[in-house]
Coordinates of C-alpha atoms in Angstrom, one line a residue:
X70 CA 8.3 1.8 -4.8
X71 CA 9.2 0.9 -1.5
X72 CA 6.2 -0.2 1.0
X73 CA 6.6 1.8 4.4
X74 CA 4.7 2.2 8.1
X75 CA 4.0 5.6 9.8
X76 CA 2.9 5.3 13.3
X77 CA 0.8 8.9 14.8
X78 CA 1.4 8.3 18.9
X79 CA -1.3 9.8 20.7
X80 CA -1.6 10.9 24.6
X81 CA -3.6 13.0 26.8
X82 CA -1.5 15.8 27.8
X83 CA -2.0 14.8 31.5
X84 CA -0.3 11.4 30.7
X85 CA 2.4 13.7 29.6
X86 CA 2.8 15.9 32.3
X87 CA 6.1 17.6 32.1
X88 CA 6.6 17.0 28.5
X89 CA 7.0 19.3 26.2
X90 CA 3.1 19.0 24.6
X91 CA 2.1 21.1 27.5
X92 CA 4.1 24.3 26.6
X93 CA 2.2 27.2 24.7
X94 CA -1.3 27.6 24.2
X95 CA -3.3 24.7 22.5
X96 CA -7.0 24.2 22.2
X97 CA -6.4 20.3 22.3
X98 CA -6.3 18.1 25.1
X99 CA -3.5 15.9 23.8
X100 CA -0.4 15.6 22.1
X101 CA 1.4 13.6 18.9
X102 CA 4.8 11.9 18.8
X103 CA 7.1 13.4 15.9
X104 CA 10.4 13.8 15.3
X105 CA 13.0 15.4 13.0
X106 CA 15.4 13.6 11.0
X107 CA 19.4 14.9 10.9
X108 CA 19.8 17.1 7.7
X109 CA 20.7 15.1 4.2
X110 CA 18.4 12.3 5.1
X111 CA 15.0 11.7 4.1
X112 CA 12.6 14.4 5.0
X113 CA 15.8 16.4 6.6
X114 CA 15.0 19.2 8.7
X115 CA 11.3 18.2 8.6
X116 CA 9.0 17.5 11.5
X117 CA 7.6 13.5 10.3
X118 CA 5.4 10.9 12.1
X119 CA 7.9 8.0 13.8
X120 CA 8.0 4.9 11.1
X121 CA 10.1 3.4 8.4
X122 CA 10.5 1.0 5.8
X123 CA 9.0 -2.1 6.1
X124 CA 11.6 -4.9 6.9
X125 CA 11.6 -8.8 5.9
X126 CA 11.5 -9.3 9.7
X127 CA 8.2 -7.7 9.8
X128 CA 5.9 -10.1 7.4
X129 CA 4.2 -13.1 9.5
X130 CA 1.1 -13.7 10.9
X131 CA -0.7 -10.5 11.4
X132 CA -0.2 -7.1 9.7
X133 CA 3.1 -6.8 8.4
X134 CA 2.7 -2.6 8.5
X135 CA 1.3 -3.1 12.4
X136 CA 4.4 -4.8 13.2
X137 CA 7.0 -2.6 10.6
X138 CA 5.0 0.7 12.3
X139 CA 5.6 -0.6 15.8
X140 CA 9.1 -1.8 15.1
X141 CA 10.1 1.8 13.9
X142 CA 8.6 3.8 16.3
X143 CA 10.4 1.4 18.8
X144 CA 13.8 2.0 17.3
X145 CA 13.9 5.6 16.6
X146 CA 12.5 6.9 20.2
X147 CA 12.6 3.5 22.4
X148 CA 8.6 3.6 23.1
X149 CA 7.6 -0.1 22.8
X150 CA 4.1 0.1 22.4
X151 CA 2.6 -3.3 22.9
X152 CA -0.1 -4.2 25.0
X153 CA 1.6 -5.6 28.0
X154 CA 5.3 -6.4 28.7
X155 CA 6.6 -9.3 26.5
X156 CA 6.9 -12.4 29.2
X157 CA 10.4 -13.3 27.9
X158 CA 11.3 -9.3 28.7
X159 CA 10.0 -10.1 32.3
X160 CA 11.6 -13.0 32.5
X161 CA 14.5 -11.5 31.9
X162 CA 15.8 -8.9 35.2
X163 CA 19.1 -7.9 33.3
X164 CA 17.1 -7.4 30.1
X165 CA 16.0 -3.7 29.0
X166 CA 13.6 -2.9 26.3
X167 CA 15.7 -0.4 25.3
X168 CA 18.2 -2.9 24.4
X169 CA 16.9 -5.7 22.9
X170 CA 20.0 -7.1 21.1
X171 CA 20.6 -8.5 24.8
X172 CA 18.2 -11.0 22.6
X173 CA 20.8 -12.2 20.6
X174 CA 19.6 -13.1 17.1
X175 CA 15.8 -12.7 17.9
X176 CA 14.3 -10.4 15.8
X177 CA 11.5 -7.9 17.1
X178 CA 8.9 -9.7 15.8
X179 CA 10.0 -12.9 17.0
X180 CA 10.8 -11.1 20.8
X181 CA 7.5 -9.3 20.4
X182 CA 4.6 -10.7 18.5
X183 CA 5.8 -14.6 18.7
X184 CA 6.3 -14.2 22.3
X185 CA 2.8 -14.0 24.0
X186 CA 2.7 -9.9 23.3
X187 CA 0.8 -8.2 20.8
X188 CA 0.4 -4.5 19.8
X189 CA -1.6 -1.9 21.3
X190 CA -4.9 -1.4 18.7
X191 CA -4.0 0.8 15.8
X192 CA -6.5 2.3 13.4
X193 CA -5.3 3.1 9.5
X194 CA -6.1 6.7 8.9
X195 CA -4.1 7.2 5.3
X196 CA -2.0 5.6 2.8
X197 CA 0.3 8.3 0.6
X198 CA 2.8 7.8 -1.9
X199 CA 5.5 9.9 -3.0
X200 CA 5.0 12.3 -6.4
X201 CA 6.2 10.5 -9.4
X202 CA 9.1 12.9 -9.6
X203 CA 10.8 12.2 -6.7
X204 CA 13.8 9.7 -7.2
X205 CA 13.1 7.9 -3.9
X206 CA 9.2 7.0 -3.8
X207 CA 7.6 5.0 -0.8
X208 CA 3.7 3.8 -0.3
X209 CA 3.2 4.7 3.2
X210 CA 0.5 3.1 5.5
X211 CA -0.2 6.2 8.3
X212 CA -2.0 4.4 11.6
X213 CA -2.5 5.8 14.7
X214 CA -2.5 4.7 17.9
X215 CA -4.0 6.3 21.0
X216 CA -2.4 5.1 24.4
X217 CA -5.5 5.4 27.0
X218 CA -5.5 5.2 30.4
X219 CA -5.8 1.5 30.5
X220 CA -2.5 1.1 28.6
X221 CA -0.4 0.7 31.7
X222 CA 3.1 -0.6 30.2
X223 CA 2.9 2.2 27.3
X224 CA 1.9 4.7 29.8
X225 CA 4.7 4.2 32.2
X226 CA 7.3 4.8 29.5
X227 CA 6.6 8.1 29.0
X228 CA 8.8 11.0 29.4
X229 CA 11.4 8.0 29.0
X230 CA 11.9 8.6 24.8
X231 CA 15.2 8.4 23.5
X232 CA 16.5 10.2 20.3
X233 CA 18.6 7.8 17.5
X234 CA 21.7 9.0 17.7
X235 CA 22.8 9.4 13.8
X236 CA 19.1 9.2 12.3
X237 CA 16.8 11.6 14.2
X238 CA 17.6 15.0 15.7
X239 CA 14.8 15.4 18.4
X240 CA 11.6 13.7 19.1
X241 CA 9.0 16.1 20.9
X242 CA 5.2 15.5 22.0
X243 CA 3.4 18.4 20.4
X244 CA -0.7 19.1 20.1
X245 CA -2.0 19.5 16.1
X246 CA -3.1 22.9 16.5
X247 CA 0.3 24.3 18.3
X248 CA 2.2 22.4 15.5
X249 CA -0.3 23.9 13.3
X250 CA 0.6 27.5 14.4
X251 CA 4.0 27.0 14.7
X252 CA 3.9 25.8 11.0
X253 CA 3.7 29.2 10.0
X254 CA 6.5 30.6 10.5
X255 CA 9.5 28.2 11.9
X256 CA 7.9 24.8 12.2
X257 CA 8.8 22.6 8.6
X258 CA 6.2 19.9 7.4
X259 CA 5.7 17.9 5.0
X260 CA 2.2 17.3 2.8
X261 CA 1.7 14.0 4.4
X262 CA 2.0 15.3 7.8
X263 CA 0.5 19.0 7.7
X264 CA -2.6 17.0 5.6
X265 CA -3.0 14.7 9.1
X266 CA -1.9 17.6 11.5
X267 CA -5.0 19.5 10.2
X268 CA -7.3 16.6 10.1
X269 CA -6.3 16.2 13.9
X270 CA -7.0 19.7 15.0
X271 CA -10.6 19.3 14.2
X272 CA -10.4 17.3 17.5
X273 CA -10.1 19.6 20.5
X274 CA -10.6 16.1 23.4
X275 CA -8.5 13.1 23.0
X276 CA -11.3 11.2 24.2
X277 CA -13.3 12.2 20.9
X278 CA -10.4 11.5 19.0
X279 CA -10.0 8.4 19.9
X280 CA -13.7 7.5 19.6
X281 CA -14.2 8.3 16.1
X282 CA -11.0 6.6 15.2
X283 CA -12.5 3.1 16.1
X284 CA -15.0 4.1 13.2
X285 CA -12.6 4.5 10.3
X286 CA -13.4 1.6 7.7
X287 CA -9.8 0.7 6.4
X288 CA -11.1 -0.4 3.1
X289 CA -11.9 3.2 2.6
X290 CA -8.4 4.6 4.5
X291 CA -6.4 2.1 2.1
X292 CA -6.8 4.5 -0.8
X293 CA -3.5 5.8 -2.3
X294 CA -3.2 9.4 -2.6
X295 CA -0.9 10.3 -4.8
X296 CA 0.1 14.6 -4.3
X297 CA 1.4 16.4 -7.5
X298 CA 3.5 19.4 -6.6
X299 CA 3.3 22.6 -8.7
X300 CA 4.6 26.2 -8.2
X301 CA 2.5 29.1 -8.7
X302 CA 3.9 32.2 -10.7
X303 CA 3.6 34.3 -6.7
X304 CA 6.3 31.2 -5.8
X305 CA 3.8 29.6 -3.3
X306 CA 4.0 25.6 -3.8
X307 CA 0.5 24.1 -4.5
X308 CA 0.1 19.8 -3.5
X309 CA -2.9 18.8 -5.4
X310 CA -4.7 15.7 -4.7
X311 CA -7.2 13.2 -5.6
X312 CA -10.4 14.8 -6.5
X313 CA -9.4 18.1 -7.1
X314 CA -10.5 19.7 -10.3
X315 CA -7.2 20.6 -11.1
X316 CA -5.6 17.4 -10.8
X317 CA -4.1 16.0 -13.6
X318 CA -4.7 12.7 -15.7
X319 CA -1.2 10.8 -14.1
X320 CA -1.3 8.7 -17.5
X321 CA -1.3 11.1 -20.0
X322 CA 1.6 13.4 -18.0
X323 CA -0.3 16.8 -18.1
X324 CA 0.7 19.7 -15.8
X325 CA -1.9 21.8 -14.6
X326 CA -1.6 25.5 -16.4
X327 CA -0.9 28.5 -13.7
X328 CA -4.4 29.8 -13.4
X329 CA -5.8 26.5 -12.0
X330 CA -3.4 27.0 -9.2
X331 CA -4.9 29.4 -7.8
X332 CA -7.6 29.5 -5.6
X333 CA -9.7 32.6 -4.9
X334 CA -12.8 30.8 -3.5
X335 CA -11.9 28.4 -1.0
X336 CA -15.3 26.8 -1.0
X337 CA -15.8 26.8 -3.9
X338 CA -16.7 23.0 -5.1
X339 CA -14.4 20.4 -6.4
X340 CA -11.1 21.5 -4.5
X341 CA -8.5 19.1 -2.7
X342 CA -5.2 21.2 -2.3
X343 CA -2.5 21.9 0.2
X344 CA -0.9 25.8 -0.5
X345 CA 2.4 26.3 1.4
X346 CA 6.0 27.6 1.0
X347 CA 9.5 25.7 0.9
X348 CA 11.0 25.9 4.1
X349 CA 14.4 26.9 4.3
X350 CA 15.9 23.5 5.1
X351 CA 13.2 20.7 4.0
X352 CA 9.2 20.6 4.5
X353 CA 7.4 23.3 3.7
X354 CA 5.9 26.8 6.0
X355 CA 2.0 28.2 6.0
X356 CA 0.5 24.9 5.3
X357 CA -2.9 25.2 4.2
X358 CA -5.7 22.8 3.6
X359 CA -8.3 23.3 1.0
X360 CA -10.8 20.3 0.7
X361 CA -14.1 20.5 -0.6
X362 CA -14.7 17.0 -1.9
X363 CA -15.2 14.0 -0.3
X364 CA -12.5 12.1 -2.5
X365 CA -9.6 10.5 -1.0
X366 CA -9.0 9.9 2.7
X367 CA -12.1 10.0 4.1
X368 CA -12.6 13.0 7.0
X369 CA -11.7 12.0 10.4

């Protein structure tokens, strides 16, 4: 299993005047980086968090999914989200962080983090990894990062993101509960993402947002969870996780029978489930959340 970072952008929608977070009707005051990856890659045609795998270049002195997280986000839509502009960048008039092999053989961590500039702060909200019976399986670290007002280098990149020609197909600013409603009908997601998406919507004010992430405790957030996909005899597709009473024992290989599947009392105790439908080209349409216990990624 490979290790991998997942980076959730933040931004008030008036830091992001003009982009497209401020189309449609939203209850929420911001909006979150995503992108879509080209078709026959991983998570295709689906609408995923900026991030990657993590790279040797990103181990050192600090947090080696911080700096894999930031390095990812960097490369797929140019945003370099560090705290101030990295002196050897500002020392250089020819040089453009959208470029940095003008660097030569210096690798990001080295041009970043080794050079005088650190990160902006970054709270771990989840940790995922892939079902057992995918081929390809990845532990993900999912941290967020809110750019505030006092971010000034962050802030004045916006509206400046850049697509990766040959890995992503767009990149788009979009608030939770829009994605949300979109979601139902033409928007793909995956578990991972729709899981966060609705943990975000929760949050109509950035501001709030922001303030109860600097309460998450990571040594509760660093808690795999581990889905287990089933379909139901209606065809629906049913993500069971940690803590749901359904949820099988991973070492003795049990399924869980059809009738466990379904849920006819939402609040009913002892649930943790995702119901949703395969989307015509990757993710999944009319995500929905079911969580009654406190198992698992704790509630933002």
């Amino acid at each position: 299993m490979r290790s991998a970072a997942s980076l959730i952008v933040t931004a008030p929608l008036a830091a992001l005047a003009g982009r497209t977070a401020a189309r449609g009707d939203t209850a929420c005051n911001y909006g979150v980086l995503m992108v879509r990856r080209v078709g026959g890659g991983s998570f295709g045609g689906a609408l995923v968090f900026p991030g990657g795998v993590q790279e040797e270049q990103d181990k050192g002195p600090g947090d080696p999914h911080v700096a894999c997280a930031i390095r990812e986000t960097y490369e797929e839509t140019g945003l370099l989200l560090l705290a101030a502009e990295p002196p050897a960048l500002r020392a250089r008039a020819d040089a453009s962080f959208r470029d940095l092999s003008t660097m030569h053989s210096t690798s990001f961590r080295d041009f970043c983090f080794n050079n005088g500039a650190s990160a902006l702060r970054t709270h771990m909200l989840a940790r995922w990894t892939t079902p057992r019976a995918q081929h390809k399986r990845f532990d993900t670290r999912f941290l967020m990062l809110n750019i505030g007002d006092d971010d000034k280098f962050a802030l004045s990149q916006l509206g400046q993101e850049q697509v990766q020609a040959g890995e992503l197909a767009e990149l788009d600013w979009i608030a939770p509960d829009q994605a949300l409603r979109d979601n139902r009908t033409t928007l793909a997601l995956l578990p991972p993402q729709a899981y966060m998406l609705h943990e975000l919507s929760q949050f109509r004010r950035w501001q709030d947002l922001a303030r109860r992430a600097e309460l998450l405790d990571r040594s509760a957030t660093d808690r795999p969870m581990e889905p287990v996909l089933s379909r139901r005899s209606d065809g629906r597709i049913v993500a069971l996780f940690p803590g749901d009473r359904a949820y099988p024992d991973m070492q003795e290989n049990e399924l869980p029978c059809d009738t466990d599947l379904f849920c006819r009392e939402p609040h009913a105790p002892g649930l943790h489930r995702m119901e949703m439908d395969p989307a015509p080209v990757g993710g999944f349409l009319a995500t929905n959340l079911i969580r009654t216990v406190a198992y698992g990624q704790p509630r933002l």
